[in-house]
mmCIF file of C-alpha atoms (C1' of nucleotides) in Angstrom:
data_model
loop_
_atom_site.group_PDB
_atom_site.id
_atom_site.type_symbol
_atom_site.label_atom_id
_atom_site.label_comp_id
_atom_site.label_asym_id
_atom_site.label_seq_id
_atom_site.Cartn_x
_atom_site.Cartn_y
_atom_site.Cartn_z
ATOM 1 C CA MET A 22 -3.301 11.870 -43.201
ATOM 2 C CA ASN A 23 -2.734 15.424 -43.554
ATOM 3 C CA PRO A 24 -5.099 15.813 -46.571
ATOM 4 C CA GLN A 25 -4.735 19.469 -47.542
ATOM 5 C CA PRO A 26 -7.849 20.280 -45.651
ATOM 6 C CA ALA A 27 -9.023 23.231 -47.668
ATOM 7 C CA LEU A 28 -9.710 25.039 -44.559
ATOM 8 C CA ALA A 29 -7.680 26.604 -41.550
ATOM 9 C CA PRO A 30 -4.273 26.115 -42.558
ATOM 10 C CA ALA A 31 -1.301 27.394 -40.465
ATOM 11 C CA PRO A 32 -1.249 31.166 -39.546
ATOM 12 C CA GLY A 33 1.474 31.560 -42.415
ATOM 13 C CA ASP A 34 -0.087 28.684 -44.360
ATOM 14 C CA ALA A 35 2.157 25.408 -44.423
ATOM 15 C CA ALA A 36 -0.450 23.275 -42.286
ATOM 16 C CA CYS A 37 0.579 20.040 -41.334
ATOM 17 C CA ASN A 38 3.896 19.086 -41.634
ATOM 18 C CA PRO A 39 4.342 15.159 -42.476
ATOM 19 C CA ALA A 40 7.084 15.103 -39.964
ATOM 20 C CA GLY A 41 10.056 12.879 -41.615
ATOM 21 C CA PRO A 42 12.362 11.004 -39.425
ATOM 22 C CA PRO A 43 11.450 10.915 -35.703
ATOM 23 C CA ALA A 44 14.470 13.269 -35.226
ATOM 24 C CA LEU A 45 15.256 11.239 -31.854
ATOM 25 C CA ASP A 46 15.419 7.607 -32.724
ATOM 26 C CA ALA A 47 13.824 4.787 -30.435
ATOM 27 C CA ALA A 48 17.027 3.944 -29.277
ATOM 28 C CA GLN A 49 18.451 7.367 -27.898
ATOM 29 C CA ALA A 50 14.694 7.852 -26.572
ATOM 30 C CA LYS A 51 14.690 4.744 -24.591
ATOM 31 C CA GLU A 52 18.306 5.726 -23.162
ATOM 32 C CA GLN A 53 17.404 9.131 -21.992
ATOM 33 C CA ALA A 54 14.180 7.587 -20.582
ATOM 34 C CA VAL A 55 15.995 5.818 -18.196
ATOM 35 C CA VAL A 56 17.493 8.560 -16.555
ATOM 36 C CA PHE A 57 14.223 10.518 -16.326
ATOM 37 C CA LYS A 58 12.588 7.435 -14.811
ATOM 38 C CA ALA A 59 15.270 7.528 -12.030
ATOM 39 C CA LEU A 60 14.314 11.170 -11.394
ATOM 40 C CA ALA A 61 10.370 10.978 -11.748
ATOM 41 C CA ASP A 62 10.162 9.984 -7.850
ATOM 42 C CA PRO A 63 9.758 12.170 -5.459
ATOM 43 C CA ASN A 64 11.793 10.485 -2.777
ATOM 44 C CA ARG A 65 14.502 9.935 -5.216
ATOM 45 C CA LEU A 66 14.422 13.915 -5.914
ATOM 46 C CA ARG A 67 14.870 14.425 -2.338
ATOM 47 C CA LEU A 68 17.887 11.781 -1.803
ATOM 48 C CA LEU A 69 19.478 13.579 -4.498
ATOM 49 C CA SER A 70 19.188 16.709 -2.847
ATOM 50 C CA ILE A 71 20.207 15.571 0.417
ATOM 51 C CA ILE A 72 23.296 14.266 -0.955
ATOM 52 C CA LYS A 73 24.124 17.482 -2.727
ATOM 53 C CA THR A 74 23.383 19.711 0.071
ATOM 54 C CA ALA A 75 25.556 17.416 2.638
ATOM 55 C CA PRO A 76 28.597 19.356 3.922
ATOM 56 C CA THR A 77 30.783 16.557 3.079
ATOM 57 C CA GLY A 78 28.720 15.692 -0.262
ATOM 58 C CA THR A 79 28.614 12.191 1.071
ATOM 59 C CA VAL A 80 25.929 10.261 3.153
ATOM 60 C CA CYS A 81 25.681 7.083 4.196
ATOM 61 C CA VAL A 82 22.497 4.978 3.892
ATOM 62 C CA CYS A 83 21.726 4.881 7.728
ATOM 63 C CA ASP A 84 21.070 8.930 7.536
ATOM 64 C CA LEU A 85 18.723 8.733 4.736
ATOM 65 C CA THR A 86 16.091 6.336 6.012
ATOM 66 C CA ASP A 87 14.968 9.156 8.792
ATOM 67 C CA PRO A 88 14.276 12.379 6.510
ATOM 68 C CA LEU A 89 12.269 10.322 4.077
ATOM 69 C CA ASN A 90 10.494 8.167 6.576
ATOM 70 C CA LEU A 91 11.140 5.265 4.463
ATOM 71 C CA THR A 92 12.728 1.871 5.463
ATOM 72 C CA GLN A 93 16.181 0.706 4.959
ATOM 73 C CA PRO A 94 15.367 -1.749 1.865
ATOM 74 C CA THR A 95 13.199 1.127 0.300
ATOM 75 C CA VAL A 96 16.128 3.692 0.663
ATOM 76 C CA SER A 97 18.516 0.765 -0.821
ATOM 77 C CA HIS A 98 16.280 0.217 -3.535
ATOM 78 C CA HIS A 99 16.029 3.705 -4.616
ATOM 79 C CA LEU A 100 19.747 4.329 -4.158
ATOM 80 C CA LYS A 101 20.284 1.547 -6.480
ATOM 81 C CA VAL A 102 17.859 3.177 -9.142
ATOM 82 C CA LEU A 103 19.946 6.239 -9.268
ATOM 83 C CA LEU A 104 23.229 4.391 -9.206
ATOM 84 C CA ASP A 105 22.239 2.079 -12.334
ATOM 85 C CA ALA A 106 21.346 5.614 -14.235
ATOM 86 C CA GLY A 107 24.985 6.879 -13.210
ATOM 87 C CA LEU A 108 23.760 9.753 -11.131
ATOM 88 C CA LEU A 109 25.444 8.545 -7.750
ATOM 89 C CA GLN A 110 28.617 6.928 -6.951
ATOM 90 C CA ARG A 111 28.825 4.350 -4.357
ATOM 91 C CA GLU A 112 32.042 3.598 -1.819
ATOM 92 C CA LYS A 113 32.114 1.214 0.555
ATOM 93 C CA ARG A 114 34.227 2.082 3.325
ATOM 94 C CA GLY A 115 34.366 -0.543 6.003
ATOM 95 C CA ILE A 116 30.703 -1.347 7.302
ATOM 96 C CA TRP A 117 29.593 1.743 5.545
ATOM 97 C CA ALA A 118 28.352 2.657 2.046
ATOM 98 C CA TYR A 119 29.053 6.312 0.947
ATOM 99 C CA PHE A 120 26.928 7.699 -1.675
ATOM 100 C CA SER A 121 27.932 11.015 -3.623
ATOM 101 C CA LEU A 122 26.860 12.705 -6.877
ATOM 102 C CA THR A 123 28.449 11.659 -10.077
ATOM 103 C CA PRO A 124 30.278 14.778 -10.952
ATOM 104 C CA GLY A 125 28.510 16.218 -14.053
ATOM 105 C CA ALA A 126 25.466 13.955 -13.910
ATOM 106 C CA LEU A 127 23.054 16.724 -13.783
ATOM 107 C CA ASP A 128 24.550 19.147 -16.033
ATOM 108 C CA HIS A 129 24.985 16.185 -18.432
ATOM 109 C CA ILE A 130 21.097 15.850 -17.983
ATOM 110 C CA ALA A 131 20.402 19.525 -18.557
ATOM 111 C CA GLY A 132 22.564 19.491 -21.605
ATOM 112 C CA SER A 133 20.733 16.337 -23.243
ATOM 113 C CA LEU A 134 17.428 18.417 -22.501
ATOM 114 C CA ALA A 135 18.578 21.342 -24.510
ATOM 115 C CA ARG A 136 19.457 19.287 -27.129
ATOM 116 C CA LEU A 137 16.310 17.217 -27.762
ATOM 117 C CA MET B 5 21.759 5.705 13.911
ATOM 118 C CA ASN B 6 24.875 7.129 12.984
ATOM 119 C CA PRO B 7 26.976 5.497 16.245
ATOM 120 C CA GLN B 8 30.192 6.852 15.431
ATOM 121 C CA PRO B 9 31.298 3.725 14.988
ATOM 122 C CA ALA B 10 34.979 3.696 16.105
ATOM 123 C CA LEU B 11 36.117 2.503 12.692
ATOM 124 C CA ALA B 12 36.649 4.025 9.032
ATOM 125 C CA PRO B 13 35.330 7.704 9.444
ATOM 126 C CA ALA B 14 35.345 9.676 6.356
ATOM 127 C CA PRO B 15 38.558 10.343 4.988
ATOM 128 C CA GLY B 16 38.754 13.944 6.554
ATOM 129 C CA ASP B 17 37.132 12.578 9.406
ATOM 130 C CA ALA B 18 33.430 13.593 10.012
ATOM 131 C CA ALA B 19 31.826 10.216 9.196
ATOM 132 C CA CYS B 20 27.742 10.303 9.098
ATOM 133 C CA ASN B 21 26.225 13.434 9.200
ATOM 134 C CA PRO B 22 22.868 12.909 10.843
ATOM 135 C CA ALA B 23 21.239 15.215 7.799
ATOM 136 C CA GLY B 24 18.959 17.679 9.356
ATOM 137 C CA PRO B 25 16.144 19.122 6.879
ATOM 138 C CA PRO B 26 15.378 17.071 3.913
ATOM 139 C CA ALA B 27 17.000 20.197 1.978
ATOM 140 C CA LEU B 28 13.908 19.398 -0.536
ATOM 141 C CA ASP B 29 10.401 19.119 0.972
ATOM 142 C CA ALA B 30 7.996 16.524 0.010
ATOM 143 C CA ALA B 31 5.538 18.854 -1.781
ATOM 144 C CA GLN B 32 8.396 20.571 -4.075
ATOM 145 C CA ALA B 33 9.598 16.924 -4.574
ATOM 146 C CA LYS B 34 6.207 15.796 -5.540
ATOM 147 C CA GLU B 35 5.822 18.470 -8.038
ATOM 148 C CA GLN B 36 9.359 18.023 -9.653
ATOM 149 C CA ALA B 37 8.434 14.684 -10.040
ATOM 150 C CA VAL B 38 5.162 15.012 -12.032
ATOM 151 C CA VAL B 39 7.589 16.701 -14.703
ATOM 152 C CA PHE B 40 10.003 14.358 -14.812
ATOM 153 C CA LYS B 41 7.370 11.643 -14.975
ATOM 154 C CA ALA B 42 6.179 13.333 -18.147
ATOM 155 C CA LEU B 43 9.914 13.158 -19.572
ATOM 156 C CA ALA B 44 9.927 9.465 -18.207
ATOM 157 C CA ASP B 45 8.583 7.701 -21.319
ATOM 158 C CA PRO B 46 10.588 7.365 -24.703
ATOM 159 C CA ASN B 47 7.706 8.007 -26.641
ATOM 160 C CA ARG B 48 6.847 11.101 -24.869
ATOM 161 C CA LEU B 49 10.666 12.037 -25.533
ATOM 162 C CA ARG B 50 10.466 11.375 -28.867
ATOM 163 C CA LEU B 51 6.963 13.561 -29.187
ATOM 164 C CA LEU B 52 8.832 16.401 -27.628
ATOM 165 C CA SER B 53 11.674 16.036 -30.304
ATOM 166 C CA ILE B 54 9.651 16.122 -33.330
ATOM 167 C CA ILE B 55 7.579 19.141 -32.499
ATOM 168 C CA LYS B 56 11.018 21.065 -31.231
ATOM 169 C CA THR B 57 12.493 20.492 -34.554
ATOM 170 C CA ALA B 58 9.439 20.897 -36.803
ATOM 171 C CA PRO B 59 9.818 23.568 -38.996
ATOM 172 C CA THR B 60 7.114 25.696 -37.815
ATOM 173 C CA GLY B 61 7.581 24.582 -34.174
ATOM 174 C CA THR B 62 3.699 23.287 -34.454
ATOM 175 C CA VAL B 63 2.643 19.982 -35.260
ATOM 176 C CA CYS B 64 -1.112 18.233 -35.427
ATOM 177 C CA VAL B 65 -1.832 15.176 -34.096
ATOM 178 C CA CYS B 66 -2.327 13.323 -37.545
ATOM 179 C CA ASP B 67 1.335 14.182 -38.184
ATOM 180 C CA LEU B 68 2.392 12.025 -34.846
ATOM 181 C CA THR B 69 1.275 8.778 -35.006
ATOM 182 C CA ASP B 70 2.797 7.405 -37.851
ATOM 183 C CA PRO B 71 6.536 8.236 -36.874
ATOM 184 C CA LEU B 72 5.728 6.468 -33.508
ATOM 185 C CA ASN B 73 3.779 3.560 -34.787
ATOM 186 C CA LEU B 74 1.165 4.250 -32.095
ATOM 187 C CA THR B 75 -2.558 4.243 -32.585
ATOM 188 C CA GLN B 76 -4.187 8.043 -32.348
ATOM 189 C CA PRO B 77 -5.741 7.438 -28.678
ATOM 190 C CA THR B 78 -2.353 6.957 -27.405
ATOM 191 C CA VAL B 79 -0.578 9.863 -29.038
ATOM 192 C CA SER B 80 -3.609 12.118 -27.594
ATOM 193 C CA HIS B 81 -3.270 10.520 -24.216
ATOM 194 C CA HIS B 82 0.976 11.327 -24.312
ATOM 195 C CA LEU B 83 0.223 14.799 -25.510
ATOM 196 C CA LYS B 84 -2.201 15.378 -22.727
ATOM 197 C CA VAL B 85 0.453 14.072 -19.982
ATOM 198 C CA LEU B 86 2.609 16.325 -21.645
ATOM 199 C CA LEU B 87 0.439 19.218 -21.881
ATOM 200 C CA ASP B 88 -0.801 18.605 -17.954
ATOM 201 C CA ALA B 89 3.248 18.778 -17.367
ATOM 202 C CA GLY B 90 3.301 22.458 -18.598
ATOM 203 C CA LEU B 91 5.640 21.242 -21.494
ATOM 204 C CA LEU B 92 3.187 21.552 -24.340
ATOM 205 C CA GLN B 93 0.919 24.246 -25.535
ATOM 206 C CA ARG B 94 -2.296 23.432 -27.393
ATOM 207 C CA GLU B 95 -4.193 25.637 -30.067
ATOM 208 C CA LYS B 96 -7.273 24.413 -31.624
ATOM 209 C CA ARG B 97 -7.961 25.821 -35.057
ATOM 210 C CA GLY B 98 -10.669 24.669 -37.094
ATOM 211 C CA ILE B 99 -10.693 20.578 -36.981
ATOM 212 C CA TRP B 100 -6.969 20.488 -35.699
ATOM 213 C CA ALA B 101 -5.284 20.746 -32.729
ATOM 214 C CA TYR B 102 -1.713 22.099 -32.997
ATOM 215 C CA PHE B 103 0.688 21.503 -30.244
ATOM 216 C CA SER B 104 3.502 23.592 -29.629
ATOM 217 C CA LEU B 105 6.766 23.639 -27.108
ATOM 218 C CA THR B 106 6.040 25.622 -23.921
ATOM 219 C CA PRO B 107 8.623 28.660 -24.273
ATOM 220 C CA GLY B 108 11.250 28.287 -21.628
ATOM 221 C CA ALA B 109 9.768 25.248 -20.342
ATOM 222 C CA LEU B 110 12.893 22.811 -21.190
ATOM 223 C CA ASP B 111 15.157 25.562 -19.571
ATOM 224 C CA HIS B 112 12.993 25.868 -16.406
ATOM 225 C CA ILE B 113 13.660 22.189 -15.952
ATOM 226 C CA ALA B 114 16.970 22.659 -16.659
ATOM 227 C CA GLY B 115 17.187 25.147 -13.798
ATOM 228 C CA SER B 116 15.516 23.051 -11.419
ATOM 229 C CA LEU B 117 17.925 20.273 -11.728
ATOM 230 C CA ALA B 118 20.650 22.560 -11.217
ATOM 231 C CA ARG B 119 18.643 23.832 -7.849
ATOM 232 C CA LEU B 120 18.318 20.590 -6.227
ATOM 233 C "C1'" DA C 30 33.855 -18.999 16.386
ATOM 234 C "C1'" DT C 31 30.227 -15.997 17.853
ATOM 235 C "C1'" DG C 32 27.491 -12.085 17.788
ATOM 236 C "C1'" DG C 33 25.985 -7.315 16.222
ATOM 237 C "C1'" DC C 34 25.489 -3.953 12.716
ATOM 238 C "C1'" DG C 35 25.178 -1.721 8.208
ATOM 239 C "C1'" DT C 36 23.501 -2.860 4.039
ATOM 240 C "C1'" DA C 37 21.841 -5.421 -0.384
ATOM 241 C "C1'" DT C 38 18.595 -8.855 -2.086
ATOM 242 C "C1'" DC C 39 14.174 -11.531 -2.653
ATOM 243 C "C1'" DG C 40 9.279 -12.124 -2.547
ATOM 244 C "C1'" DA C 41 4.827 -10.559 -2.529
ATOM 245 C "C1'" DC C 42 1.303 -6.965 -2.601
ATOM 246 C "C1'" DG C 43 -0.976 -3.132 -4.377
ATOM 247 C "C1'" DC C 44 -1.050 0.931 -7.333
ATOM 248 C "C1'" DA C 45 0.084 3.409 -11.483
ATOM 249 C "C1'" DC C 46 0.851 3.489 -16.137
ATOM 250 C "C1'" DA C 47 1.120 2.336 -21.258
ATOM 251 C "C1'" DT C 48 -1.797 0.748 -24.738
ATOM 252 C "C1'" DC C 49 -5.422 -0.441 -27.530
ATOM 253 C "C1'" DA C 50 -10.662 -0.826 -29.479
ATOM 254 C "C1'" DA C 51 -14.751 1.283 -29.381
ATOM 255 C "C1'" DT C 52 -16.991 5.253 -28.662
ATOM 256 C "C1'" DG C 53 -18.259 10.307 -27.987
ATOM 257 C "C1'" DT C 54 -17.369 15.169 -29.244
ATOM 258 C "C1'" DC C 55 -16.931 18.668 -32.253
ATOM 259 C "C1'" DG C 56 -16.346 21.332 -36.349
ATOM 260 C "C1'" DG C 57 -17.030 21.555 -41.646
ATOM 261 C "C1'" DT C 58 -18.819 20.056 -46.178
ATOM 262 C "C1'" DC C 59 -22.206 18.548 -48.938
ATOM 263 C "C1'" DG D 7 -30.723 18.538 -42.306
ATOM 264 C "C1'" DA D 8 -27.170 14.136 -42.715
ATOM 265 C "C1'" DC D 9 -22.567 12.806 -43.418
ATOM 266 C "C1'" DC D 10 -17.214 12.983 -42.547
ATOM 267 C "C1'" DG D 11 -12.764 13.913 -40.468
ATOM 268 C "C1'" DA D 12 -9.677 15.025 -36.571
ATOM 269 C "C1'" DC D 13 -9.411 14.563 -31.825
ATOM 270 C "C1'" DA D 14 -10.655 13.281 -27.165
ATOM 271 C "C1'" DT D 15 -12.455 10.107 -23.927
ATOM 272 C "C1'" DT D 16 -13.801 5.890 -21.806
ATOM 273 C "C1'" DG D 17 -13.010 0.899 -20.417
ATOM 274 C "C1'" DA D 18 -10.360 -3.196 -20.189
ATOM 275 C "C1'" DT D 19 -5.885 -5.229 -20.075
ATOM 276 C "C1'" DG D 20 -1.057 -6.532 -19.357
ATOM 277 C "C1'" DT D 21 2.958 -4.641 -17.708
ATOM 278 C "C1'" DG D 22 5.867 -2.102 -14.368
ATOM 279 C "C1'" DC D 23 7.139 0.492 -9.934
ATOM 280 C "C1'" DG D 24 7.109 1.607 -5.089
ATOM 281 C "C1'" DT D 25 6.773 -0.276 -0.803
ATOM 282 C "C1'" DC D 26 7.542 -3.307 2.855
ATOM 283 C "C1'" DG D 27 8.939 -7.352 5.650
ATOM 284 C "C1'" DA D 28 11.943 -11.238 6.032
ATOM 285 C "C1'" DT D 29 16.390 -12.698 4.793
ATOM 286 C "C1'" DA D 30 21.148 -13.108 3.329
ATOM 287 C "C1'" DC D 31 25.777 -11.337 2.906
ATOM 288 C "C1'" DG D 32 30.106 -8.660 5.167
ATOM 289 C "C1'" DC D 33 32.613 -6.532 8.092
ATOM 290 C "C1'" DC D 34 34.233 -5.916 12.569
ATOM 291 C "C1'" DA D 35 34.703 -6.562 17.766
ATOM 292 C "C1'" DT D 36 34.819 -9.576 21.573
#
DNA sequence: ATGGCGTATCGACGCACATCAATGTCGGTC
DNA sequence: GACCGACATTGATGTGCGTCGATACGCCAT
């Protein structure tokens, strides 16, 4: 590895850097990956978008199945993923479950991106 | 759907919102999901972190296998995923392939998060 | 209590993905 | 030319995930 190849080093020399500590340890990486996994599905992104742009900021499940053309169990599953990732909040009121964005969650993700 | 249930409407009334257009169409959602899919793996996050914090900002593959404890083909695969997502740039110089962050790519993702 | 409705959970199916070993390709050296 | 080293690609394998139908759970009205 990194044998100082005697040819074509970096433009200002200093070819390969042995790369010391991983800069981001495995635990932190795994933790952040969970959040990005939650965002790595088109339907979940649309769910977030719908909830965010809703007039009241809160939406119940029955209003989410139609726009996405998904069955109720599937929507419920996606909402749980977003919930577990800390992106959504759930409030049960009577029969209905109202979902809303966790305040500052998206900003927090944007921050972690910049802090990579 | 949304039967005006005669019980427990939203706090300021206005219970369920029929949720008009999906706010984020399927094509845009699928496109953004590709980027988040690329970020949804701990090892790829560590790759980005290593490359970003490298003194020169450019790293070759041979210096990436050891910190991640992965084989060379696996690292190459992950780099290709990040490349296809537009997060990395590749520059072949002699025998080596140098990878660097695409300028502004992370900022662009942060922006798309805020624009959900 | 009985029934109906909104939601969550379960089991199963199929597809996508992460990983590795083996191989292929390209550039430089002898 | 022949050889070596860095990287990419291929094929195979195990795991994870999205989706659905069926079912279970709570809450309310009758």
